[in-house]
Amino acid sequence: MNDSSKPINPHELDDAELVDLTRNGKTRAYDELVRRHSRKLHAMLYQMIGSEADAYDIAQESFLKAYNSLHYFNGKSTFYTWLYSIAANQARNFLRRRKRENSYSIDNDEHGDALEKDVRLADTSITSDPARQAYISDLKAKLGKALGSLSEKHREVVTLFDIQGMSYAEIAAILHISEGTLRSRLHYAHKQLQGMLSDEVS
């Protein structure tokens, strides 16, 4: 049996190869792209909008939109950068709709309340000390509240850089901004967070 007759294993291919196969009608290839990126994409969206269910829905919408728009993907960026750009735009549209729908509310802090319950950072089960675990849980709640108080554009750069661990270049490509603008937004966001959390992290 020669190599050309061997069945294709999507798990062994990189994203670019999976995109090419998807364009050629191999839907299993796109299934692998979804499996590969869904968890991280969902986490990013959750941090941006503060709702598990809505983050799941927007993630699914983003994967579908990306699938239907693959003919526009030119390969100048990585697939996941392109996908995250689509998802970030979907999240912004969702937040704008939610803001309009909740404009009648005098004190709408839904995002901060949601994030206060669960901030997805590093593993917080790093200690068996109940007092330490309680401290970490409390700190996560305060950080979630602080993140929820940031503006949309500042929350998204903190999410991508500090929580998702993306590079300046990747984030700039996702958000369609210059690295200088990104650094400026991060500096401002970090300064805001530092001010809000200074008592808790000192």
C-alpha atoms as an extended CHARMM CRD file, in Angstrom:
* protein
*
       202  EXT
         1         1  MET       CA              0.0000000000        0.0000000000        0.0000000000  PROA      1               0.0000000000
         2         2  ASN       CA              1.4790000000        3.3760000000       -0.9540000000  PROA      2               0.0000000000
         3         3  ASP       CA              1.1480000000        6.5990000000        1.0610000000  PROA      3               0.0000000000
         4         4  SER       CA             -1.5890000000        8.0550000000       -1.1510000000  PROA      4               0.0000000000
         5         5  SER       CA             -3.9150000000        5.1860000000       -0.2820000000  PROA      5               0.0000000000
         6         6  LYS       CA             -3.5570000000        5.5630000000        3.4850000000  PROA      6               0.0000000000
         7         7  PRO       CA             -6.6020000000        6.9800000000        5.2890000000  PROA      7               0.0000000000
         8         8  ILE       CA             -6.1750000000       10.5790000000        6.4360000000  PROA      8               0.0000000000
         9         9  ASN       CA             -5.9630000000       11.0960000000       10.1900000000  PROA      9               0.0000000000
        10        10  PRO       CA             -7.1090000000       14.6800000000       10.9470000000  PROA      10              0.0000000000
        11        11  HSD       CA             -5.3870000000       14.6210000000       14.3520000000  PROA      11              0.0000000000
        12        12  GLU       CA             -1.9950000000       14.4460000000       12.6320000000  PROA      12              0.0000000000
        13        13  LEU       CA             -2.5560000000       17.4850000000       10.4020000000  PROA      13              0.0000000000
        14        14  ASP       CA             -1.9490000000       21.1540000000       11.0970000000  PROA      14              0.0000000000
        15        15  ASP       CA             -4.6630000000       23.7840000000       10.7940000000  PROA      15              0.0000000000
        16        16  ALA       CA             -3.6900000000       24.8750000000        7.2860000000  PROA      16              0.0000000000
        17        17  GLU       CA             -3.9350000000       21.2930000000        6.0070000000  PROA      17              0.0000000000
        18        18  LEU       CA             -7.3020000000       20.8570000000        7.7060000000  PROA      18              0.0000000000
        19        19  VAL       CA             -8.5830000000       24.0530000000        6.1040000000  PROA      19              0.0000000000
        20        20  ASP       CA             -7.5320000000       22.7850000000        2.6640000000  PROA      20              0.0000000000
        21        21  LEU       CA             -9.2880000000       19.4620000000        3.2550000000  PROA      21              0.0000000000
        22        22  THR       CA            -12.4300000000       21.2510000000        4.4350000000  PROA      22              0.0000000000
        23        23  ARG       CA            -12.4680000000       23.3400000000        1.2790000000  PROA      23              0.0000000000
        24        24  ASN       CA            -12.3080000000       20.0780000000       -0.6670000000  PROA      24              0.0000000000
        25        25  GLY       CA            -15.4140000000       18.7620000000        1.0600000000  PROA      25              0.0000000000
        26        26  LYS       CA            -13.8410000000       16.7620000000        3.8940000000  PROA      26              0.0000000000
        27        27  THR       CA            -16.1410000000       17.7100000000        6.7790000000  PROA      27              0.0000000000
        28        28  ARG       CA            -14.2230000000       15.5490000000        9.2620000000  PROA      28              0.0000000000
        29        29  ALA       CA            -11.3470000000       17.9720000000        8.8480000000  PROA      29              0.0000000000
        30        30  TYR       CA            -13.4720000000       20.8680000000       10.0590000000  PROA      30              0.0000000000
        31        31  ASP       CA            -14.7510000000       18.7450000000       12.9360000000  PROA      31              0.0000000000
        32        32  GLU       CA            -11.1310000000       18.4730000000       14.0400000000  PROA      32              0.0000000000
        33        33  LEU       CA            -10.6690000000       22.2490000000       13.8060000000  PROA      33              0.0000000000
        34        34  VAL       CA            -13.7190000000       22.6970000000       16.0160000000  PROA      34              0.0000000000
        35        35  ARG       CA            -12.4610000000       20.1160000000       18.5130000000  PROA      35              0.0000000000
        36        36  ARG       CA             -9.0240000000       21.7000000000       18.5330000000  PROA      36              0.0000000000
        37        37  HSD       CA            -10.1230000000       25.2700000000       19.2100000000  PROA      37              0.0000000000
        38        38  SER       CA            -13.5480000000       25.1000000000       20.8780000000  PROA      38              0.0000000000
        39        39  ARG       CA            -12.4230000000       25.0150000000       24.4970000000  PROA      39              0.0000000000
        40        40  LYS       CA            -10.0930000000       27.9950000000       24.2560000000  PROA      40              0.0000000000
        41        41  LEU       CA            -12.5240000000       29.9510000000       22.0970000000  PROA      41              0.0000000000
        42        42  HSD       CA            -15.3450000000       29.3680000000       24.5780000000  PROA      42              0.0000000000
        43        43  ALA       CA            -13.1070000000       30.5040000000       27.4570000000  PROA      43              0.0000000000
        44        44  MET       CA            -12.2350000000       33.7060000000       25.6130000000  PROA      44              0.0000000000
        45        45  LEU       CA            -15.8710000000       34.4600000000       24.8670000000  PROA      45              0.0000000000
        46        46  TYR       CA            -16.9060000000       33.7500000000       28.4480000000  PROA      46              0.0000000000
        47        47  GLN       CA            -14.3850000000       36.2580000000       29.7400000000  PROA      47              0.0000000000
        48        48  MET       CA            -15.6420000000       38.8260000000       27.2650000000  PROA      48              0.0000000000
        49        49  ILE       CA            -19.3890000000       38.4750000000       27.8970000000  PROA      49              0.0000000000
        50        50  GLY       CA            -19.7390000000       36.7570000000       31.2810000000  PROA      50              0.0000000000
        51        51  SER       CA            -22.3260000000       34.1050000000       30.3610000000  PROA      51              0.0000000000
        52        52  GLU       CA            -21.6730000000       30.3940000000       29.8610000000  PROA      52              0.0000000000
        53        53  ALA       CA            -24.7200000000       29.8180000000       27.6820000000  PROA      53              0.0000000000
        54        54  ASP       CA            -24.2050000000       32.9010000000       25.5340000000  PROA      54              0.0000000000
        55        55  ALA       CA            -20.4980000000       32.1490000000       25.1510000000  PROA      55              0.0000000000
        56        56  TYR       CA            -21.3810000000       28.6370000000       23.9290000000  PROA      56              0.0000000000
        57        57  ASP       CA            -23.9280000000       29.9830000000       21.4480000000  PROA      57              0.0000000000
        58        58  ILE       CA            -21.5360000000       32.6160000000       20.0980000000  PROA      58              0.0000000000
        59        59  ALA       CA            -18.7630000000       30.0350000000       19.7830000000  PROA      59              0.0000000000
        60        60  GLN       CA            -21.0480000000       27.8170000000       17.6970000000  PROA      60              0.0000000000
        61        61  GLU       CA            -22.1090000000       30.7930000000       15.5780000000  PROA      61              0.0000000000
        62        62  SER       CA            -18.4530000000       31.7260000000       15.0640000000  PROA      62              0.0000000000
        63        63  PHE       CA            -17.4850000000       28.2320000000       13.9280000000  PROA      63              0.0000000000
        64        64  LEU       CA            -20.4350000000       28.1820000000       11.5230000000  PROA      64              0.0000000000
        65        65  LYS       CA            -19.6050000000       31.6380000000       10.1770000000  PROA      65              0.0000000000
        66        66  ALA       CA            -15.9700000000       30.6240000000        9.7110000000  PROA      66              0.0000000000
        67        67  TYR       CA            -17.0100000000       27.4420000000        7.8970000000  PROA      67              0.0000000000
        68        68  ASN       CA            -19.2820000000       29.3520000000        5.5330000000  PROA      68              0.0000000000
        69        69  SER       CA            -16.5910000000       31.9800000000        4.9260000000  PROA      69              0.0000000000
        70        70  LEU       CA            -13.5820000000       29.7220000000        4.3590000000  PROA      70              0.0000000000
        71        71  HSD       CA            -13.3510000000       30.9270000000        0.7670000000  PROA      71              0.0000000000
        72        72  TYR       CA            -12.4020000000       34.3410000000        2.1930000000  PROA      72              0.0000000000
        73        73  PHE       CA             -9.5740000000       32.9270000000        4.3020000000  PROA      73              0.0000000000
        74        74  ASN       CA             -6.3580000000       33.7530000000        2.4340000000  PROA      74              0.0000000000
        75        75  GLY       CA             -3.8660000000       32.1340000000        4.7810000000  PROA      75              0.0000000000
        76        76  LYS       CA             -2.0160000000       35.3770000000        5.5680000000  PROA      76              0.0000000000
        77        77  SER       CA             -2.8040000000       34.7710000000        9.2390000000  PROA      77              0.0000000000
        78        78  THR       CA             -3.2230000000       31.5020000000       11.1070000000  PROA      78              0.0000000000
        79        79  PHE       CA             -6.6490000000       29.9030000000       11.0770000000  PROA      79              0.0000000000
        80        80  TYR       CA             -7.1540000000       30.3760000000       14.8020000000  PROA      80              0.0000000000
        81        81  THR       CA             -6.2510000000       34.0840000000       14.5810000000  PROA      81              0.0000000000
        82        82  TRP       CA             -8.8410000000       34.4530000000       11.8210000000  PROA      82              0.0000000000
        83        83  LEU       CA            -11.3830000000       32.4220000000       13.8070000000  PROA      83              0.0000000000
        84        84  TYR       CA            -10.8050000000       34.4770000000       16.9540000000  PROA      84              0.0000000000
        85        85  SER       CA            -11.2640000000       37.6540000000       14.9360000000  PROA      85              0.0000000000
        86        86  ILE       CA            -14.6790000000       36.3970000000       13.8240000000  PROA      86              0.0000000000
        87        87  ALA       CA            -15.5870000000       35.4010000000       17.3880000000  PROA      87              0.0000000000
        88        88  ALA       CA            -14.4320000000       38.7200000000       18.8600000000  PROA      88              0.0000000000
        89        89  ASN       CA            -16.6000000000       40.5710000000       16.3540000000  PROA      89              0.0000000000
        90        90  GLN       CA            -19.5740000000       38.3300000000       17.1590000000  PROA      90              0.0000000000
        91        91  ALA       CA            -19.0390000000       39.0260000000       20.8600000000  PROA      91              0.0000000000
        92        92  ARG       CA            -18.9200000000       42.7900000000       20.2850000000  PROA      92              0.0000000000
        93        93  ASN       CA            -22.1850000000       42.6400000000       18.3400000000  PROA      93              0.0000000000
        94        94  PHE       CA            -23.7690000000       40.6010000000       21.1280000000  PROA      94              0.0000000000
        95        95  LEU       CA            -22.6270000000       43.0630000000       23.8050000000  PROA      95              0.0000000000
        96        96  ARG       CA            -23.9970000000       45.9920000000       21.8350000000  PROA      96              0.0000000000
        97        97  ARG       CA            -27.3680000000       44.2550000000       21.4780000000  PROA      97              0.0000000000
        98        98  ARG       CA            -27.4270000000       43.4180000000       25.1790000000  PROA      98              0.0000000000
        99        99  LYS       CA            -26.5450000000       46.9820000000       26.0920000000  PROA      99              0.0000000000
       100       100  ARG       CA            -29.4360000000       48.2850000000       23.9950000000  PROA      100             0.0000000000
       101       101  GLU       CA            -31.8350000000       45.7410000000       25.4810000000  PROA      101             0.0000000000
       102       102  ASN       CA            -30.7680000000       46.6290000000       29.0100000000  PROA      102             0.0000000000
       103       103  SER       CA            -30.6150000000       50.3790000000       28.4630000000  PROA      103             0.0000000000
       104       104  TYR       CA            -33.7300000000       50.7960000000       30.5690000000  PROA      104             0.0000000000
       105       105  SER       CA            -31.9040000000       49.4240000000       33.6350000000  PROA      105             0.0000000000
       106       106  ILE       CA            -30.4290000000       52.0160000000       35.9820000000  PROA      106             0.0000000000
       107       107  ASP       CA            -27.8340000000       49.6510000000       37.4270000000  PROA      107             0.0000000000
       108       108  ASN       CA            -26.9660000000       46.9410000000       34.9110000000  PROA      108             0.0000000000
       109       109  ASP       CA            -23.9040000000       45.0300000000       36.1390000000  PROA      109             0.0000000000
       110       110  GLU       CA            -24.7230000000       41.6220000000       34.6780000000  PROA      110             0.0000000000
       111       111  HSD       CA            -21.2530000000       41.0780000000       33.2410000000  PROA      111             0.0000000000
       112       112  GLY       CA            -19.4520000000       41.9030000000       36.4490000000  PROA      112             0.0000000000
       113       113  ASP       CA            -21.8060000000       39.7260000000       38.4980000000  PROA      113             0.0000000000
       114       114  ALA       CA            -21.2870000000       36.7730000000       36.1690000000  PROA      114             0.0000000000
       115       115  LEU       CA            -17.5220000000       37.0350000000       36.0880000000  PROA      115             0.0000000000
       116       116  GLU       CA            -17.4270000000       37.5040000000       39.8410000000  PROA      116             0.0000000000
       117       117  LYS       CA            -18.5800000000       33.9000000000       40.1510000000  PROA      117             0.0000000000
       118       118  ASP       CA            -15.8700000000       32.3700000000       37.9820000000  PROA      118             0.0000000000
       119       119  VAL       CA            -12.7110000000       33.8480000000       36.4810000000  PROA      119             0.0000000000
       120       120  ARG       CA            -10.9240000000       31.2910000000       34.2910000000  PROA      120             0.0000000000
       121       121  LEU       CA             -7.2810000000       31.8510000000       35.1380000000  PROA      121             0.0000000000
       122       122  ALA       CA             -4.6470000000       29.3570000000       36.1960000000  PROA      122             0.0000000000
       123       123  ASP       CA             -5.4250000000       26.2470000000       38.2490000000  PROA      123             0.0000000000
       124       124  THR       CA             -6.6060000000       27.4610000000       41.6390000000  PROA      124             0.0000000000
       125       125  SER       CA             -6.3660000000       24.0720000000       43.3250000000  PROA      125             0.0000000000
       126       126  ILE       CA             -2.6500000000       24.6240000000       43.9310000000  PROA      126             0.0000000000
       127       127  THR       CA             -2.9400000000       24.2560000000       47.6820000000  PROA      127             0.0000000000
       128       128  SER       CA             -4.7590000000       22.0220000000       50.1610000000  PROA      128             0.0000000000
       129       129  ASP       CA             -4.8370000000       24.8100000000       52.7380000000  PROA      129             0.0000000000
       130       130  PRO       CA             -8.5210000000       25.7530000000       53.2020000000  PROA      130             0.0000000000
       131       131  ALA       CA             -7.6220000000       29.3120000000       54.1990000000  PROA      131             0.0000000000
       132       132  ARG       CA             -5.4630000000       29.7200000000       51.0850000000  PROA      132             0.0000000000
       133       133  GLN       CA             -8.1840000000       28.2640000000       48.8690000000  PROA      133             0.0000000000
       134       134  ALA       CA            -10.7040000000       30.6730000000       50.3720000000  PROA      134             0.0000000000
       135       135  TYR       CA             -8.3330000000       33.5620000000       49.7070000000  PROA      135             0.0000000000
       136       136  ILE       CA             -7.8510000000       32.5050000000       46.0760000000  PROA      136             0.0000000000
       137       137  SER       CA            -11.6020000000       32.1070000000       45.5980000000  PROA      137             0.0000000000
       138       138  ASP       CA            -12.2100000000       35.5610000000       47.0430000000  PROA      138             0.0000000000
       139       139  LEU       CA             -9.4720000000       37.0710000000       44.8760000000  PROA      139             0.0000000000
       140       140  LYS       CA            -10.9830000000       35.4760000000       41.7610000000  PROA      140             0.0000000000
       141       141  ALA       CA            -14.3460000000       37.0030000000       42.6150000000  PROA      141             0.0000000000
       142       142  LYS       CA            -12.7970000000       40.4550000000       43.0540000000  PROA      142             0.0000000000
       143       143  LEU       CA            -10.8440000000       40.0920000000       39.8030000000  PROA      143             0.0000000000
       144       144  GLY       CA            -14.0000000000       39.0300000000       37.9810000000  PROA      144             0.0000000000
       145       145  LYS       CA            -15.7990000000       42.0850000000       39.3030000000  PROA      145             0.0000000000
       146       146  ALA       CA            -12.9020000000       44.3160000000       38.2350000000  PROA      146             0.0000000000
       147       147  LEU       CA            -12.7930000000       42.7960000000       34.7400000000  PROA      147             0.0000000000
       148       148  GLY       CA            -16.5180000000       43.3290000000       34.3850000000  PROA      148             0.0000000000
       149       149  SER       CA            -16.0760000000       47.0170000000       35.1640000000  PROA      149             0.0000000000
       150       150  LEU       CA            -13.6230000000       47.5650000000       32.3000000000  PROA      150             0.0000000000
       151       151  SER       CA            -14.8350000000       48.9170000000       28.9920000000  PROA      151             0.0000000000
       152       152  GLU       CA            -15.4020000000       46.4120000000       26.1870000000  PROA      152             0.0000000000
       153       153  LYS       CA            -12.1940000000       47.2960000000       24.3240000000  PROA      153             0.0000000000
       154       154  HSD       CA            -10.0580000000       47.1100000000       27.4610000000  PROA      154             0.0000000000
       155       155  ARG       CA            -11.6300000000       43.8980000000       28.7320000000  PROA      155             0.0000000000
       156       156  GLU       CA            -11.0070000000       42.1260000000       25.4350000000  PROA      156             0.0000000000
       157       157  VAL       CA             -7.2770000000       42.9680000000       25.3510000000  PROA      157             0.0000000000
       158       158  VAL       CA             -6.8530000000       41.7720000000       28.9450000000  PROA      158             0.0000000000
       159       159  THR       CA             -8.7400000000       38.5920000000       28.0580000000  PROA      159             0.0000000000
       160       160  LEU       CA             -6.5720000000       37.8530000000       25.0320000000  PROA      160             0.0000000000
       161       161  PHE       CA             -3.2150000000       38.8710000000       26.5110000000  PROA      161             0.0000000000
       162       162  ASP       CA             -3.3600000000       38.0350000000       30.2170000000  PROA      162             0.0000000000
       163       163  ILE       CA             -5.8600000000       35.1730000000       30.2370000000  PROA      163             0.0000000000
       164       164  GLN       CA             -5.4740000000       33.5750000000       26.8040000000  PROA      164             0.0000000000
       165       165  GLY       CA             -1.7200000000       34.2480000000       26.6830000000  PROA      165             0.0000000000
       166       166  MET       CA             -1.6520000000       35.4630000000       23.0890000000  PROA      166             0.0000000000
       167       167  SER       CA              1.1760000000       37.5240000000       21.6260000000  PROA      167             0.0000000000
       168       168  TYR       CA              0.9370000000       41.2060000000       20.7160000000  PROA      168             0.0000000000
       169       169  ALA       CA              1.0210000000       40.3150000000       17.0250000000  PROA      169             0.0000000000
       170       170  GLU       CA             -1.7830000000       37.7550000000       17.3260000000  PROA      170             0.0000000000
       171       171  ILE       CA             -4.0310000000       40.0950000000       19.3040000000  PROA      171             0.0000000000
       172       172  ALA       CA             -3.4100000000       43.0210000000       16.9630000000  PROA      172             0.0000000000
       173       173  ALA       CA             -4.4040000000       40.8010000000       14.0290000000  PROA      173             0.0000000000
       174       174  ILE       CA             -7.5440000000       39.5500000000       15.7840000000  PROA      174             0.0000000000
       175       175  LEU       CA             -8.7420000000       43.0070000000       16.7820000000  PROA      175             0.0000000000
       176       176  HSD       CA             -7.5150000000       44.7470000000       13.6120000000  PROA      176             0.0000000000
       177       177  ILE       CA             -5.5390000000       47.3430000000       15.5470000000  PROA      177             0.0000000000
       178       178  SER       CA             -1.8720000000       48.3190000000       15.5930000000  PROA      178             0.0000000000
       179       179  GLU       CA              0.4770000000       46.9010000000       18.2270000000  PROA      179             0.0000000000
       180       180  GLY       CA              0.9610000000       50.4440000000       19.5070000000  PROA      180             0.0000000000
       181       181  THR       CA             -2.7730000000       50.8230000000       20.1040000000  PROA      181             0.0000000000
       182       182  LEU       CA             -2.8540000000       47.4000000000       21.7470000000  PROA      182             0.0000000000
       183       183  ARG       CA             -0.0090000000       48.2700000000       24.1320000000  PROA      183             0.0000000000
       184       184  SER       CA             -1.7400000000       51.5330000000       25.0170000000  PROA      184             0.0000000000
       185       185  ARG       CA             -5.0070000000       49.7490000000       25.7970000000  PROA      185             0.0000000000
       186       186  LEU       CA             -3.2380000000       47.1150000000       27.8740000000  PROA      186             0.0000000000
       187       187  HSD       CA             -1.3430000000       49.7500000000       29.8360000000  PROA      187             0.0000000000
       188       188  TYR       CA             -4.5610000000       51.5830000000       30.6400000000  PROA      188             0.0000000000
       189       189  ALA       CA             -6.4480000000       48.3800000000       31.5030000000  PROA      189             0.0000000000
       190       190  HSD       CA             -3.6510000000       47.1230000000       33.7640000000  PROA      190             0.0000000000
       191       191  LYS       CA             -3.5250000000       50.4870000000       35.5180000000  PROA      191             0.0000000000
       192       192  GLN       CA             -7.2830000000       50.3630000000       36.0900000000  PROA      192             0.0000000000
       193       193  LEU       CA             -7.1620000000       46.7950000000       37.3970000000  PROA      193             0.0000000000
       194       194  GLN       CA             -4.2040000000       47.5560000000       39.6230000000  PROA      194             0.0000000000
       195       195  GLY       CA             -6.0840000000       50.4320000000       41.1910000000  PROA      195             0.0000000000
       196       196  MET       CA             -9.1940000000       48.3300000000       41.7950000000  PROA      196             0.0000000000
       197       197  LEU       CA             -7.2700000000       45.3490000000       43.1780000000  PROA      197             0.0000000000
       198       198  SER       CA             -4.4510000000       47.0600000000       45.0820000000  PROA      198             0.0000000000
       199       199  ASP       CA             -5.9430000000       46.3090000000       48.4860000000  PROA      199             0.0000000000
       200       200  GLU       CA             -6.5780000000       42.6270000000       47.6560000000  PROA      200             0.0000000000
       201       201  VAL       CA             -3.1960000000       41.7540000000       46.1160000000  PROA      201             0.0000000000
       202       202  SER       CA             -0.9010000000       43.7570000000       48.4150000000  PROA      202             0.0000000000
